[in-house]
Amino acid sequence: MWEYSININNSNKNVLNFLHSSIKRFTNECSGLVAVNEENCYSSIIIGVEEQYKERLQAFLSKCITKCICSFYKLEFLNKNLVIPSSEDVISFAFKRAMINFDKETDYFIIAKNIEFDKEMYLDSFYNFKLKKLQSKWTELINLANDNREFLLDKYAFLDLLKFLIDNIDVSTEEIDIVESDEGYRIFTNQEDDILEIKSKEELISSVIDLSPQKMNIYCKDSNKAIDLLSFMYEKRVNLYLDKRNEKESLTFLKK
């Protein structure tokens, strides 16, 4: 049996929960083992699989660790260093999410090439000492935004920069459908069984930016700030279908 452990500071509960739940899904499929052991200020995710699953698990762990750093750690880095001129919460949130996803392929490459599986990992130490080049890259992007914050005080200039970031995020998903529900929204991707349940406007914006679709269809009763922002950011990639639209338009869509 091949064993590995990832040690996480107890202050990073979101990181711990994300990694543990993701790894558990993998180990359930191959009859492997995963457990969490708390000691002092650290929690250790201990993983074990049969040798035949070793390479598959290592590839999976590499993706999970990479996604974790590019989501949780980068967001914390942005919160500490980025000065956002916009006072509108939804727009500011979208801007940070776009910054997280901007050039993420390079981020993924830098992280993945530094991951080693010959010894246990201390995630915070890995991030702080092995990924200095990555943090320098993030700093350059943040400094560019901060140095131009006076220019970005103009709302339209700020929105133009946001749209520039969105336009330069590589497409990850061909097409998605966003459908308003009683609880919020549901996002349907190309995979029939891949459905995201969305409860807030921030979560909707975050999910769409992360998916980075080539095309999206939005079905809702009325527009709101989040829908308007998505329509602006993705512009020609959006088809918006509102209940208040006339019957002829609805029938035209159904015939497509």
Tab-separated table of C-alpha atoms in Angstrom:
chain	number	residue	atom	x	y	z
A	1	MET	CA	0.000	0.000	0.000
A	2	TRP	CA	1.187	3.511	-0.872
A	3	GLU	CA	0.678	6.135	1.836
A	4	TYR	CA	0.891	9.899	1.853
A	5	SER	CA	-0.068	12.721	4.198
A	6	ILE	CA	-0.851	16.408	3.767
A	7	ASN	CA	-0.460	18.590	6.866
A	8	ILE	CA	-2.553	21.746	7.120
A	9	ASN	CA	-2.652	24.467	9.738
A	10	ASN	CA	-5.900	24.246	11.726
A	11	SER	CA	-6.650	27.876	10.899
A	12	ASN	CA	-7.257	26.833	7.267
A	13	LYS	CA	-10.492	24.916	7.824
A	14	ASN	CA	-11.791	25.651	4.310
A	15	VAL	CA	-8.629	24.186	2.802
A	16	LEU	CA	-8.846	21.129	5.026
A	17	ASN	CA	-12.506	20.496	4.180
A	18	PHE	CA	-11.945	20.965	0.446
A	19	LEU	CA	-8.991	18.571	0.279
A	20	HIS	CA	-10.531	15.961	2.555
A	21	SER	CA	-13.859	15.826	0.700
A	22	SER	CA	-12.129	15.729	-2.700
A	23	ILE	CA	-9.706	12.965	-1.702
A	24	LYS	CA	-12.472	10.965	-0.031
A	25	ARG	CA	-14.366	10.776	-3.324
A	26	PHE	CA	-11.260	9.316	-4.990
A	27	THR	CA	-10.496	6.777	-2.267
A	28	ASN	CA	-14.126	5.617	-2.203
A	29	GLU	CA	-13.809	4.630	-5.861
A	30	CYS	CA	-10.699	2.517	-5.338
A	31	SER	CA	-11.358	1.123	-1.833
A	32	GLY	CA	-8.605	3.297	-0.410
A	33	LEU	CA	-8.376	4.925	3.005
A	34	VAL	CA	-8.413	8.550	4.097
A	35	ALA	CA	-8.507	9.940	7.632
A	36	VAL	CA	-7.896	13.229	9.415
A	37	ASN	CA	-5.701	13.339	12.496
A	38	GLU	CA	-5.435	16.520	14.597
A	39	GLU	CA	-2.326	17.184	16.639
A	40	ASN	CA	-1.225	20.502	18.119
A	41	CYS	CA	-1.962	23.221	15.552
A	42	TYR	CA	-2.011	20.899	12.535
A	43	SER	CA	-4.469	18.525	10.915
A	44	SER	CA	-3.039	15.694	8.852
A	45	ILE	CA	-4.947	14.141	5.950
A	46	ILE	CA	-3.606	10.593	5.824
A	47	ILE	CA	-4.199	8.700	2.577
A	48	GLY	CA	-3.573	5.081	1.629
A	49	VAL	CA	-4.243	3.165	-1.602
A	50	GLU	CA	-3.059	-0.080	-3.193
A	51	GLU	CA	0.100	0.290	-5.309
A	52	GLN	CA	-1.884	-0.097	-8.522
A	53	TYR	CA	-3.650	3.226	-7.806
A	54	LYS	CA	-0.516	5.108	-6.762
A	55	GLU	CA	0.099	7.021	-10.007
A	56	ARG	CA	-3.568	7.885	-10.461
A	57	LEU	CA	-3.770	9.178	-6.893
A	58	GLN	CA	-0.609	11.259	-7.279
A	59	ALA	CA	-2.018	12.902	-10.426
A	60	PHE	CA	-5.293	13.541	-8.597
A	61	LEU	CA	-3.555	14.979	-5.525
A	62	SER	CA	-1.475	17.242	-7.731
A	63	LYS	CA	-4.664	18.689	-9.263
A	64	CYS	CA	-6.330	19.090	-5.861
A	65	ILE	CA	-3.346	20.818	-4.256
A	66	THR	CA	-2.922	23.075	-7.281
A	67	LYS	CA	-6.596	24.066	-7.318
A	68	CYS	CA	-6.520	24.642	-3.568
A	69	ILE	CA	-3.570	27.054	-3.761
A	70	CYS	CA	-4.979	28.884	-6.802
A	71	SER	CA	-8.307	29.347	-5.040
A	72	PHE	CA	-7.886	29.727	-1.278
A	73	TYR	CA	-4.284	30.923	-1.034
A	74	LYS	CA	-4.496	33.290	-3.995
A	75	LEU	CA	-7.714	34.818	-2.649
A	76	GLU	CA	-6.033	35.457	0.708
A	77	PHE	CA	-3.054	36.968	-1.131
A	78	LEU	CA	-5.368	39.278	-3.090
A	79	ASN	CA	-7.289	40.307	0.024
A	80	LYS	CA	-4.046	41.341	1.711
A	81	ASN	CA	-2.452	43.193	-1.188
A	82	LEU	CA	-5.019	44.339	-3.742
A	83	VAL	CA	-6.580	47.810	-3.409
A	84	ILE	CA	-9.931	47.806	-5.220
A	85	PRO	CA	-11.433	51.233	-5.959
A	86	SER	CA	-14.978	49.990	-6.583
A	87	SER	CA	-17.336	50.193	-3.627
A	88	GLU	CA	-19.897	47.867	-5.247
A	89	ASP	CA	-19.574	44.463	-3.627
A	90	VAL	CA	-20.656	42.337	-6.608
A	91	ILE	CA	-18.273	44.099	-9.000
A	92	SER	CA	-15.372	43.928	-6.528
A	93	PHE	CA	-16.079	40.252	-5.951
A	94	ALA	CA	-16.098	39.579	-9.700
A	95	PHE	CA	-12.819	41.467	-10.121
A	96	LYS	CA	-11.067	39.337	-7.485
A	97	ARG	CA	-12.449	36.159	-9.030
A	98	ALA	CA	-11.212	37.243	-12.444
A	99	MET	CA	-7.776	37.951	-10.951
A	100	ILE	CA	-7.754	34.459	-9.451
A	101	ASN	CA	-8.480	32.864	-12.824
A	102	PHE	CA	-6.296	35.160	-14.934
A	103	ASP	CA	-3.357	33.177	-16.391
A	104	LYS	CA	-4.180	30.261	-14.078
A	105	GLU	CA	-2.648	27.783	-16.532
A	106	THR	CA	0.789	29.232	-15.755
A	107	ASP	CA	-0.044	29.169	-12.028
A	108	TYR	CA	-1.008	25.507	-12.306
A	109	PHE	CA	2.229	24.677	-14.117
A	110	ILE	CA	4.427	26.410	-11.520
A	111	ILE	CA	2.682	24.654	-8.632
A	112	ALA	CA	2.522	21.185	-10.187
A	113	LYS	CA	6.215	21.060	-11.089
A	114	ASN	CA	7.153	21.766	-7.448
A	115	ILE	CA	4.987	19.052	-5.878
A	116	GLU	CA	6.916	16.029	-4.593
A	117	PHE	CA	5.516	12.741	-3.343
A	118	ASP	CA	8.639	11.243	-1.768
A	119	LYS	CA	7.810	12.766	1.627
A	120	GLU	CA	4.810	14.171	3.467
A	121	MET	CA	3.667	17.674	2.616
A	122	TYR	CA	3.243	20.644	4.941
A	123	LEU	CA	0.993	22.776	2.762
A	124	ASP	CA	1.751	26.182	4.300
A	125	SER	CA	5.511	25.579	4.149
A	126	PHE	CA	5.205	24.364	0.550
A	127	TYR	CA	3.343	27.546	-0.362
A	128	ASN	CA	5.640	29.917	1.547
A	129	PHE	CA	9.001	28.478	0.477
A	130	LYS	CA	8.543	26.479	-2.721
A	131	LEU	CA	6.211	28.920	-4.461
A	132	LYS	CA	8.003	32.250	-4.093
A	133	LYS	CA	8.150	32.566	-7.891
A	134	LEU	CA	4.384	32.170	-8.029
A	135	GLN	CA	3.826	34.828	-5.381
A	136	SER	CA	6.156	37.181	-7.272
A	137	LYS	CA	4.049	36.660	-10.376
A	138	TRP	CA	0.883	37.495	-8.439
A	139	THR	CA	2.571	40.581	-6.969
A	140	GLU	CA	3.395	41.935	-10.442
A	141	LEU	CA	-0.245	41.683	-11.507
A	142	ILE	CA	-1.502	43.246	-8.274
A	143	ASN	CA	1.021	46.100	-8.473
A	144	LEU	CA	-0.154	46.870	-12.003
A	145	ALA	CA	-3.728	47.251	-10.726
A	146	ASN	CA	-2.711	49.158	-7.583
A	147	ASP	CA	-0.466	51.576	-9.507
A	148	ASN	CA	-3.438	52.502	-11.684
A	149	ARG	CA	-6.044	52.724	-8.931
A	150	GLU	CA	-6.647	56.442	-9.519
A	151	PHE	CA	-7.531	55.720	-13.135
A	152	LEU	CA	-9.753	52.872	-11.949
A	153	LEU	CA	-11.748	55.183	-9.693
A	154	ASP	CA	-13.797	55.785	-12.804
A	155	LYS	CA	-16.433	53.052	-12.724
A	156	TYR	CA	-16.433	52.549	-16.487
A	157	ALA	CA	-12.653	52.241	-16.616
A	158	PHE	CA	-12.807	49.704	-13.797
A	159	LEU	CA	-15.479	47.700	-15.640
A	160	ASP	CA	-13.415	47.800	-18.838
A	161	LEU	CA	-10.443	46.312	-16.971
A	162	LEU	CA	-12.719	43.640	-15.500
A	163	LYS	CA	-13.961	42.765	-18.976
A	164	PHE	CA	-10.364	42.663	-20.262
A	165	LEU	CA	-9.471	40.114	-17.588
A	166	ILE	CA	-12.526	37.982	-18.415
A	167	ASP	CA	-11.758	38.089	-22.152
A	168	ASN	CA	-8.231	36.864	-21.480
A	169	ILE	CA	-9.141	33.878	-19.309
A	170	ASP	CA	-8.845	30.694	-21.366
A	171	VAL	CA	-12.142	28.966	-22.116
A	172	SER	CA	-12.600	25.907	-19.892
A	173	THR	CA	-16.177	24.885	-20.707
A	174	GLU	CA	-17.895	24.867	-24.088
A	175	GLU	CA	-21.414	25.778	-22.982
A	176	ILE	CA	-23.440	26.158	-19.783
A	177	ASP	CA	-27.090	26.745	-18.946
A	178	ILE	CA	-28.004	28.881	-15.940
A	179	VAL	CA	-31.556	28.318	-14.729
A	180	GLU	CA	-33.203	30.285	-11.932
A	181	SER	CA	-34.745	28.101	-9.219
A	182	ASP	CA	-36.670	28.681	-6.004
A	183	GLU	CA	-33.440	28.341	-4.006
A	184	GLY	CA	-31.260	30.412	-6.341
A	185	TYR	CA	-29.781	29.092	-9.574
A	186	ARG	CA	-28.726	25.794	-11.135
A	187	ILE	CA	-25.828	25.579	-13.582
A	188	PHE	CA	-25.850	22.749	-16.124
A	189	THR	CA	-22.606	21.973	-17.956
A	190	ASN	CA	-21.828	19.718	-20.924
A	191	GLN	CA	-21.831	16.745	-18.572
A	192	GLU	CA	-25.414	15.711	-17.802
A	193	ASP	CA	-24.604	14.679	-14.256
A	194	ASP	CA	-22.564	17.820	-13.545
A	195	ILE	CA	-25.058	20.232	-11.966
A	196	LEU	CA	-24.102	23.070	-9.628
A	197	GLU	CA	-26.604	24.301	-7.054
A	198	ILE	CA	-26.117	28.036	-6.526
A	199	LYS	CA	-27.613	29.953	-3.592
A	200	SER	CA	-26.147	33.453	-3.844
A	201	LYS	CA	-25.265	36.034	-6.496
A	202	GLU	CA	-21.604	35.895	-5.450
A	203	GLU	CA	-21.524	32.122	-5.820
A	204	LEU	CA	-23.141	32.444	-9.260
A	205	ILE	CA	-20.517	34.916	-10.467
A	206	SER	CA	-17.692	32.864	-8.952
A	207	SER	CA	-18.885	29.625	-10.569
A	208	VAL	CA	-19.306	31.170	-14.019
A	209	ILE	CA	-15.857	32.788	-13.959
A	210	ASP	CA	-14.299	29.503	-12.793
A	211	LEU	CA	-16.074	27.582	-15.578
A	212	SER	CA	-15.060	30.233	-18.141
A	213	PRO	CA	-17.624	29.169	-20.770
A	214	GLN	CA	-17.495	29.831	-24.488
A	215	LYS	CA	-21.251	30.258	-24.425
A	216	MET	CA	-23.915	30.577	-21.729
A	217	ASN	CA	-27.699	30.556	-21.747
A	218	ILE	CA	-29.418	32.286	-18.823
A	219	TYR	CA	-33.073	31.584	-17.995
A	220	CYS	CA	-34.566	33.746	-15.246
A	221	LYS	CA	-37.682	35.695	-14.333
A	222	ASP	CA	-36.049	39.109	-14.120
A	223	SER	CA	-32.581	40.527	-14.392
A	224	ASN	CA	-30.568	41.662	-11.366
A	225	LYS	CA	-27.119	43.067	-10.663
A	226	ALA	CA	-25.410	39.679	-10.955
A	227	ILE	CA	-27.150	38.789	-14.238
A	228	ASP	CA	-26.461	42.263	-15.640
A	229	LEU	CA	-22.791	41.942	-14.696
A	230	LEU	CA	-22.472	38.509	-16.325
A	231	SER	CA	-24.152	39.880	-19.459
A	232	PHE	CA	-21.663	42.761	-19.535
A	233	MET	CA	-18.555	40.666	-18.817
A	234	TYR	CA	-19.314	37.932	-21.347
A	235	GLU	CA	-21.263	40.110	-23.787
A	236	LYS	CA	-21.551	38.179	-27.110
A	237	ARG	CA	-21.186	34.847	-25.320
A	238	VAL	CA	-24.478	35.321	-23.410
A	239	ASN	CA	-28.027	34.449	-24.450
A	240	LEU	CA	-30.453	35.911	-21.895
A	241	TYR	CA	-34.032	34.620	-21.772
A	242	LEU	CA	-36.356	36.515	-19.430
A	243	ASP	CA	-39.938	35.540	-18.591
A	244	LYS	CA	-41.087	38.995	-19.586
A	245	ARG	CA	-39.873	38.474	-23.166
A	246	ASN	CA	-42.640	37.952	-25.667
A	247	GLU	CA	-43.980	34.565	-26.682
A	248	LYS	CA	-42.624	34.816	-30.212
A	249	GLU	CA	-39.038	35.065	-28.969
A	250	SER	CA	-39.548	32.068	-26.674
A	251	LEU	CA	-40.986	29.966	-29.502
A	252	THR	CA	-38.106	30.941	-31.777
A	253	PHE	CA	-35.647	29.683	-29.180
A	254	LEU	CA	-37.550	26.408	-28.700
A	255	LYS	CA	-37.296	25.705	-32.432
A	256	LYS	CA	-33.507	25.971	-32.452
